[in-house]
mmCIF file with all atom_site columns, C-alpha atoms and ligand atoms in Angstrom:
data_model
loop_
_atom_site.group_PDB
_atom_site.id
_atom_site.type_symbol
_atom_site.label_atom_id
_atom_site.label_alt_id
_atom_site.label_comp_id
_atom_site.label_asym_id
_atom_site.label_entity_id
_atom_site.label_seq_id
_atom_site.pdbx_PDB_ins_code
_atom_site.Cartn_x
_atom_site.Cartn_y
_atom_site.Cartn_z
_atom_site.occupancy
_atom_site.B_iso_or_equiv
_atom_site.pdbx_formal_charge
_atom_site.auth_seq_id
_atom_site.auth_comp_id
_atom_site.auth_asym_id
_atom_site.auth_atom_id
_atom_site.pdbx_PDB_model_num
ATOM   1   C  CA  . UNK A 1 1   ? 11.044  14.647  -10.948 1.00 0.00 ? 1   UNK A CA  1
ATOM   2   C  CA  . UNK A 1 2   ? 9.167   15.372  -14.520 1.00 0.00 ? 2   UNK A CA  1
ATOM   3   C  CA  . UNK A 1 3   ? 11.131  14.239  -17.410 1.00 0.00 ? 3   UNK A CA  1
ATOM   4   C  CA  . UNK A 1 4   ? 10.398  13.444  -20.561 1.00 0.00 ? 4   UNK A CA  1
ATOM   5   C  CA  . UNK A 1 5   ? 10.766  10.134  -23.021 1.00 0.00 ? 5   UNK A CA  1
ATOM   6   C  CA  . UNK A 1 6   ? 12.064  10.887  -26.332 1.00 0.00 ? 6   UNK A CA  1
ATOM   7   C  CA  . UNK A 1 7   ? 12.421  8.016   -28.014 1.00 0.00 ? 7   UNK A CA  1
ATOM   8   C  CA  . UNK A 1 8   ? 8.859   6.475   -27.294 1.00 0.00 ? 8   UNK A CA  1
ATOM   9   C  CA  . UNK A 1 9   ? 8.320   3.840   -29.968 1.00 0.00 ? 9   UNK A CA  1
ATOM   10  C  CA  . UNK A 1 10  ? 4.347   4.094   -29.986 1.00 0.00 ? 10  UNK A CA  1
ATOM   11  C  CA  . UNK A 1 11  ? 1.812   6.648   -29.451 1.00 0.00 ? 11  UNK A CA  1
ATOM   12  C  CA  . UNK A 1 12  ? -0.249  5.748   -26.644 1.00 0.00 ? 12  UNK A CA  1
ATOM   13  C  CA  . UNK A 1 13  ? -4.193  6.161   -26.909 1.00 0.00 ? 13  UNK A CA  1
ATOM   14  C  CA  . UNK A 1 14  ? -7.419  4.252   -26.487 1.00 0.00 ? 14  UNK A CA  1
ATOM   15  C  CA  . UNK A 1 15  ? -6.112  1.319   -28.558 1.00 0.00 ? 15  UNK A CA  1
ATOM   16  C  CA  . UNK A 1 16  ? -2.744  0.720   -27.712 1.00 0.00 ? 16  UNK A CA  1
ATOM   17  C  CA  . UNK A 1 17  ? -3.256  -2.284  -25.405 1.00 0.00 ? 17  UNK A CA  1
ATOM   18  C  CA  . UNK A 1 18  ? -1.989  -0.487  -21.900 1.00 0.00 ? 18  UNK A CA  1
ATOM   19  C  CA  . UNK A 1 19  ? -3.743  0.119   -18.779 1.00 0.00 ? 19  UNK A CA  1
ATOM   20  C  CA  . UNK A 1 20  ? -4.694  3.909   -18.134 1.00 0.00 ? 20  UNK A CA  1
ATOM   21  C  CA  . UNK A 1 21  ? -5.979  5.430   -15.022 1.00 0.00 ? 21  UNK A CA  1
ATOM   22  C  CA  . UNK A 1 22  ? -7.345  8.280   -13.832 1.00 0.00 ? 22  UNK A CA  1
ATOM   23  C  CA  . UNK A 1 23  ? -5.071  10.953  -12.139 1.00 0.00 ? 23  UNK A CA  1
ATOM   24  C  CA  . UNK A 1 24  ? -5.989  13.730  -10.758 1.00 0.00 ? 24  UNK A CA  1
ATOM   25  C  CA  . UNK A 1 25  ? -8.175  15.690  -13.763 1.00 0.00 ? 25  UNK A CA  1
ATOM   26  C  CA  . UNK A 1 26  ? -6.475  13.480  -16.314 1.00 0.00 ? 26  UNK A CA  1
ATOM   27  C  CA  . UNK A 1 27  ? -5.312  10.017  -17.691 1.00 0.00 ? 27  UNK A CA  1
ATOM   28  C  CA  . UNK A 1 28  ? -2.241  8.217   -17.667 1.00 0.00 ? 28  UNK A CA  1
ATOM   29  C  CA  . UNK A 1 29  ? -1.081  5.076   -19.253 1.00 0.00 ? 29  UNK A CA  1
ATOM   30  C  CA  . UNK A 1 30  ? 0.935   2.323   -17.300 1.00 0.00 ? 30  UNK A CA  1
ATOM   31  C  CA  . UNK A 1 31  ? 3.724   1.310   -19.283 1.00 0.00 ? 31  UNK A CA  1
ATOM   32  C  CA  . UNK A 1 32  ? 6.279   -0.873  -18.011 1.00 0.00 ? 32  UNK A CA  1
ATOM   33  C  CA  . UNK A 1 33  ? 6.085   0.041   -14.514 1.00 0.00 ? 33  UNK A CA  1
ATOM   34  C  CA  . UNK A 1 34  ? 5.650   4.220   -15.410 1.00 0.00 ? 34  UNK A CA  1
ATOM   35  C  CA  . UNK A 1 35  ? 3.129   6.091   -15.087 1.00 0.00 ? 35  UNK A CA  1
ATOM   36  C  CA  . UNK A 1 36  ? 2.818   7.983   -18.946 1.00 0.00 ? 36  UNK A CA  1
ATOM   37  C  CA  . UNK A 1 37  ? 0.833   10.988  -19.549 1.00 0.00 ? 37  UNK A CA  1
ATOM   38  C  CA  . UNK A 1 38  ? 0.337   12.610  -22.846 1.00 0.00 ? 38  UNK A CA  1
ATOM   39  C  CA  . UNK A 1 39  ? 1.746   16.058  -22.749 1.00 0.00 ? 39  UNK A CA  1
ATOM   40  C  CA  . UNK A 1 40  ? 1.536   18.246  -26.283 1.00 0.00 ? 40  UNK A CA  1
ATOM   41  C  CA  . UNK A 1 41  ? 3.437   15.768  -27.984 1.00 0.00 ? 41  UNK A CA  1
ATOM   42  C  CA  . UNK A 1 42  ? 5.500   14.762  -25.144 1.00 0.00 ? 42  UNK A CA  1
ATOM   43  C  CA  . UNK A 1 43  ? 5.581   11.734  -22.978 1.00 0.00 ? 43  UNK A CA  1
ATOM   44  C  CA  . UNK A 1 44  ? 5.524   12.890  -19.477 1.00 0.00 ? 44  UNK A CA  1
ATOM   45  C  CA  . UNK A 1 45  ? 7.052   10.629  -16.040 1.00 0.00 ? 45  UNK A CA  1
ATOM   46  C  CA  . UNK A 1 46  ? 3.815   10.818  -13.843 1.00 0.00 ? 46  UNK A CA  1
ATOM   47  C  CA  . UNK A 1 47  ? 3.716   9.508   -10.366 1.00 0.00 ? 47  UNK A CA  1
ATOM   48  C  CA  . UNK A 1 48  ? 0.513   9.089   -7.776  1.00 0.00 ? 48  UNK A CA  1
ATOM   49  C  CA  . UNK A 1 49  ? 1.157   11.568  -5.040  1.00 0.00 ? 49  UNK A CA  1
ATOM   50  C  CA  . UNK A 1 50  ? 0.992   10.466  -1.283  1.00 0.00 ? 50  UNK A CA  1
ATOM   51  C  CA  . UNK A 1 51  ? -2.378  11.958  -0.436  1.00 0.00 ? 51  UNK A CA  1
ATOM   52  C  CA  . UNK A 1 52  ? -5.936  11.146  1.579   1.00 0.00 ? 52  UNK A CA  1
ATOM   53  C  CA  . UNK A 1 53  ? -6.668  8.777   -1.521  1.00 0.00 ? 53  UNK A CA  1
ATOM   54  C  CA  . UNK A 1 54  ? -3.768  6.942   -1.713  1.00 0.00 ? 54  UNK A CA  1
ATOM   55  C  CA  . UNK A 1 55  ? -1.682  7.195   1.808   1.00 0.00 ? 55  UNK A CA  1
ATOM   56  C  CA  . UNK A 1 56  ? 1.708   5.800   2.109   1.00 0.00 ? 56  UNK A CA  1
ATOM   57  C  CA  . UNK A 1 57  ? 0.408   3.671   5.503   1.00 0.00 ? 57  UNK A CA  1
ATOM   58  C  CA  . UNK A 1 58  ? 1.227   0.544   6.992   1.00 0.00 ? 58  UNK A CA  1
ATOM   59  C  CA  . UNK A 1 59  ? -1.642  -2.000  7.374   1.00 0.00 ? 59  UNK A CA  1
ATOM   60  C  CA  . UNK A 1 60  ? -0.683  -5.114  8.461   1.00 0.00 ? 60  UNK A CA  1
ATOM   61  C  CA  . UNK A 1 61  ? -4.299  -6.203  8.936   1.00 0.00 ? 61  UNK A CA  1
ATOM   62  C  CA  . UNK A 1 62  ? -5.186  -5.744  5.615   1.00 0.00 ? 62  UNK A CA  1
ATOM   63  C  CA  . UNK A 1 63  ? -6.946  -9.011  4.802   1.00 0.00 ? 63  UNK A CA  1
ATOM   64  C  CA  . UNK A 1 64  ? -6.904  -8.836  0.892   1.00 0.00 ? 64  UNK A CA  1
ATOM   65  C  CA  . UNK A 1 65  ? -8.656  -11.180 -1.793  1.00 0.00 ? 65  UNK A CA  1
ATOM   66  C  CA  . UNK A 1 66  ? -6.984  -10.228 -4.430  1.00 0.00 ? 66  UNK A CA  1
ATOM   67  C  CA  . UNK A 1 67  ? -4.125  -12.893 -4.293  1.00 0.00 ? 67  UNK A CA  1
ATOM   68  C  CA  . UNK A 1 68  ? -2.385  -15.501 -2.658  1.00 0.00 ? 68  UNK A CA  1
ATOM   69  C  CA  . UNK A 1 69  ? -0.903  -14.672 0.964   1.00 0.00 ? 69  UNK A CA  1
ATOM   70  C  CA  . UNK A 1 70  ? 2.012   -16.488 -0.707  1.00 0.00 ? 70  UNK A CA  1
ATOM   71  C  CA  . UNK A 1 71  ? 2.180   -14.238 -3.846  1.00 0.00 ? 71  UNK A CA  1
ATOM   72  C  CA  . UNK A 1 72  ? 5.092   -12.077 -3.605  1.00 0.00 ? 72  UNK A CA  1
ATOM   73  C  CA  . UNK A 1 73  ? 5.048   -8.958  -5.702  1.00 0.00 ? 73  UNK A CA  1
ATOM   74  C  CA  . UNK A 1 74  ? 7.967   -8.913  -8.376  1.00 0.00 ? 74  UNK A CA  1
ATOM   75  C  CA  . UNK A 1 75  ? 8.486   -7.475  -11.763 1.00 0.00 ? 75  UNK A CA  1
ATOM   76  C  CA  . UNK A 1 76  ? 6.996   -10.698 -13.024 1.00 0.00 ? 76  UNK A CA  1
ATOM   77  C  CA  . UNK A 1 77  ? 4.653   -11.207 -10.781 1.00 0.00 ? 77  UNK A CA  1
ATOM   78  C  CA  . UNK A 1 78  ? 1.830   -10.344 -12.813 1.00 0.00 ? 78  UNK A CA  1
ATOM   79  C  CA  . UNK A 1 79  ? 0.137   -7.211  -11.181 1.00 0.00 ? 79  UNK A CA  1
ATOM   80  C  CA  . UNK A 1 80  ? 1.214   -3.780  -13.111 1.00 0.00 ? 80  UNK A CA  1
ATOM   81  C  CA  . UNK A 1 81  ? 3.228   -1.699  -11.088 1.00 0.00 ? 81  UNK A CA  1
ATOM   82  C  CA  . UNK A 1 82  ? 2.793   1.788   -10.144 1.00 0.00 ? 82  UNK A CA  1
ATOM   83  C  CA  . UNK A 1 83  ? 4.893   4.627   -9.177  1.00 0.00 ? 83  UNK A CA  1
ATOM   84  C  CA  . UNK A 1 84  ? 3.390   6.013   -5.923  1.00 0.00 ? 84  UNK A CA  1
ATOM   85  C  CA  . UNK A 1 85  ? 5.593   8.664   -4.237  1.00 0.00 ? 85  UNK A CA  1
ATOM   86  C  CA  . UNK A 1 86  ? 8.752   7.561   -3.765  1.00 0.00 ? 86  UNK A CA  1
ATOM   87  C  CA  . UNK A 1 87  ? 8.285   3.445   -4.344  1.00 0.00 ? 87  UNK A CA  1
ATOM   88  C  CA  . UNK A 1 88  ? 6.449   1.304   -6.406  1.00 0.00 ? 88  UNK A CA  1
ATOM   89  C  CA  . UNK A 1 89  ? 3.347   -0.068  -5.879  1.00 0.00 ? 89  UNK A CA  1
ATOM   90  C  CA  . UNK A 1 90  ? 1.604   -3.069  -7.225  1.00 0.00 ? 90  UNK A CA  1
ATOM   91  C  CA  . UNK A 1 91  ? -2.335  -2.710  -8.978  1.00 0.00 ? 91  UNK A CA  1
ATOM   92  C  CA  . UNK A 1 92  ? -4.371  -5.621  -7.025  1.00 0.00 ? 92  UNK A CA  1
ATOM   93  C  CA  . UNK A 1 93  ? -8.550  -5.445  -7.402  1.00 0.00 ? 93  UNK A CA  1
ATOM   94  C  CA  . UNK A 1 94  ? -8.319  -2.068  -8.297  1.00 0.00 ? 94  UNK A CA  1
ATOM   95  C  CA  . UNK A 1 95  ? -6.489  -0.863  -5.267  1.00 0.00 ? 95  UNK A CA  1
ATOM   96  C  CA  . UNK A 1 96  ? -2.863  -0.421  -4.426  1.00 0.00 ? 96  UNK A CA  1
ATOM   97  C  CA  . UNK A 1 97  ? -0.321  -2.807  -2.800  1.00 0.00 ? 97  UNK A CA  1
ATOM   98  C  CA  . UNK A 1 98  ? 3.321   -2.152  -1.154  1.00 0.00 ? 98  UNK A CA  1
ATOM   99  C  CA  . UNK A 1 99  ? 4.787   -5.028  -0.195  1.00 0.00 ? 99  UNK A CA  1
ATOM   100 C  CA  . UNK A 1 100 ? 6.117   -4.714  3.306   1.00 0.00 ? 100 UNK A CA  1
ATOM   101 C  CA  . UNK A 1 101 ? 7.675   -7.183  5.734   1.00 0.00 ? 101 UNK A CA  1
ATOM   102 C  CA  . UNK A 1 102 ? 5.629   -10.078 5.051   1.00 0.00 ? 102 UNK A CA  1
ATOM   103 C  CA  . UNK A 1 103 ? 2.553   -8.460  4.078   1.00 0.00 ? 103 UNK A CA  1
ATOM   104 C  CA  . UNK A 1 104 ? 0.766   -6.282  1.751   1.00 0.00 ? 104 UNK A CA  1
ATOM   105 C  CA  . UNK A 1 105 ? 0.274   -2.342  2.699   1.00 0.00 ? 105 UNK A CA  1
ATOM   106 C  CA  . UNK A 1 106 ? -2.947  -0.978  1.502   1.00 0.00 ? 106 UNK A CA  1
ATOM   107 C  CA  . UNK A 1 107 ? -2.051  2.487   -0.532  1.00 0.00 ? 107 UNK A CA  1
ATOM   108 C  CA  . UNK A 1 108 ? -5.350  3.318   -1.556  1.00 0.00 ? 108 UNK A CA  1
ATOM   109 C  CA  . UNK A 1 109 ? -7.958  2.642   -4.503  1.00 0.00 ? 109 UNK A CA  1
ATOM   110 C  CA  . UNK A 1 110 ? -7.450  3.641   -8.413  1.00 0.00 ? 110 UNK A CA  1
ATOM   111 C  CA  . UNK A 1 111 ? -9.233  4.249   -11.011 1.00 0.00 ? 111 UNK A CA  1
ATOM   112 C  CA  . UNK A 1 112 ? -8.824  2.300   -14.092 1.00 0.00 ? 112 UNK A CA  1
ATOM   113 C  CA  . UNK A 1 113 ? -10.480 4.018   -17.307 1.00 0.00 ? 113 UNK A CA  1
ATOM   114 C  CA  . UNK A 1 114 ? -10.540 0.860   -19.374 1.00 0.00 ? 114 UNK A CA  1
HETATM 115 ZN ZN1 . ZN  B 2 .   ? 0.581   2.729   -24.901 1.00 0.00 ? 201 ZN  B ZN1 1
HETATM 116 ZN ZN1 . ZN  B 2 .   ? -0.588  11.857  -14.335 1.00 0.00 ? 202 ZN  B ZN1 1
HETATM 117 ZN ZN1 . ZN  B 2 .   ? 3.304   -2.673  6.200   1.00 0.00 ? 203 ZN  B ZN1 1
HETATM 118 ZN ZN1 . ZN  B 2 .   ? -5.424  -5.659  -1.037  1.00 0.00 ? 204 ZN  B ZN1 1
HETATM 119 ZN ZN1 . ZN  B 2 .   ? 1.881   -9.370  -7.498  1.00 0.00 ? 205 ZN  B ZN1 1
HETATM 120 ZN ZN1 . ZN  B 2 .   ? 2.192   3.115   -2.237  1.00 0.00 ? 206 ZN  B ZN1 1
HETATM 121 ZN ZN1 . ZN  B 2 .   ? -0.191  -7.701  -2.384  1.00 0.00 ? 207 ZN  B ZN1 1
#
């Protein structure tokens, strides 16, 4: 599920004022709940895959600092969102969070590059 923007208004790079993260052997830039990666030219869709890093699991224990037990994750809620298999996932303390039946999975850490 690869496609491609066309009409991307900015070029996205060091300075552009989004988040990028390290996938795999490269970098991506959040923007607007996707995951963008420069592609010769080309804006590519990127996605975290379900792996050992970042596991699509259930963890209803997971007793997290990084907000509220109140907060509930929205499109305005203030954390970026990321793509993570096939759902979105929400960027708290530098890890992942799914918000699941009252609580807060724990998908796994990521690496932000500035
Ligand atoms: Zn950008
Ligand atoms: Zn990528
Ligand atoms: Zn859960
Ligand atoms: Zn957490
Ligand atoms: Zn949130
Ligand atoms: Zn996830
Ligand atoms: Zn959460």
């Amino acid at each position: 599920m690869s496609h491609t923007h066309s009409d991307h208004s900015h070029q996205h790079g060091p300075d552009c004022g989004h988040l990028s993260i390290k996938h795999n052997d490269h970098i991506d830039y959040l923007h607007a709940g996707h995951l963008h990666h420069l592609h010769e030219g080309c804006v590519e869709e990127h996605a975290l895959e379900v792996n050992i890093t970042n596991p699509s699991i259930c963890t209803p224990t997971h007793a997290c600092s990084g907000h509220d037990k109140t907060h509930v994750h929205g499109p305005n809620c203030g954390h970026a969102a990321i793509p993570h298999g096939d759902h979105i996932d929400y960027l708290v303390a530098g890890h992942l969070h799914r918000p699941h039946d009252g609580h807060c999975d724990h998908h796994g850490i990521v690496t932000i590059t500035r």
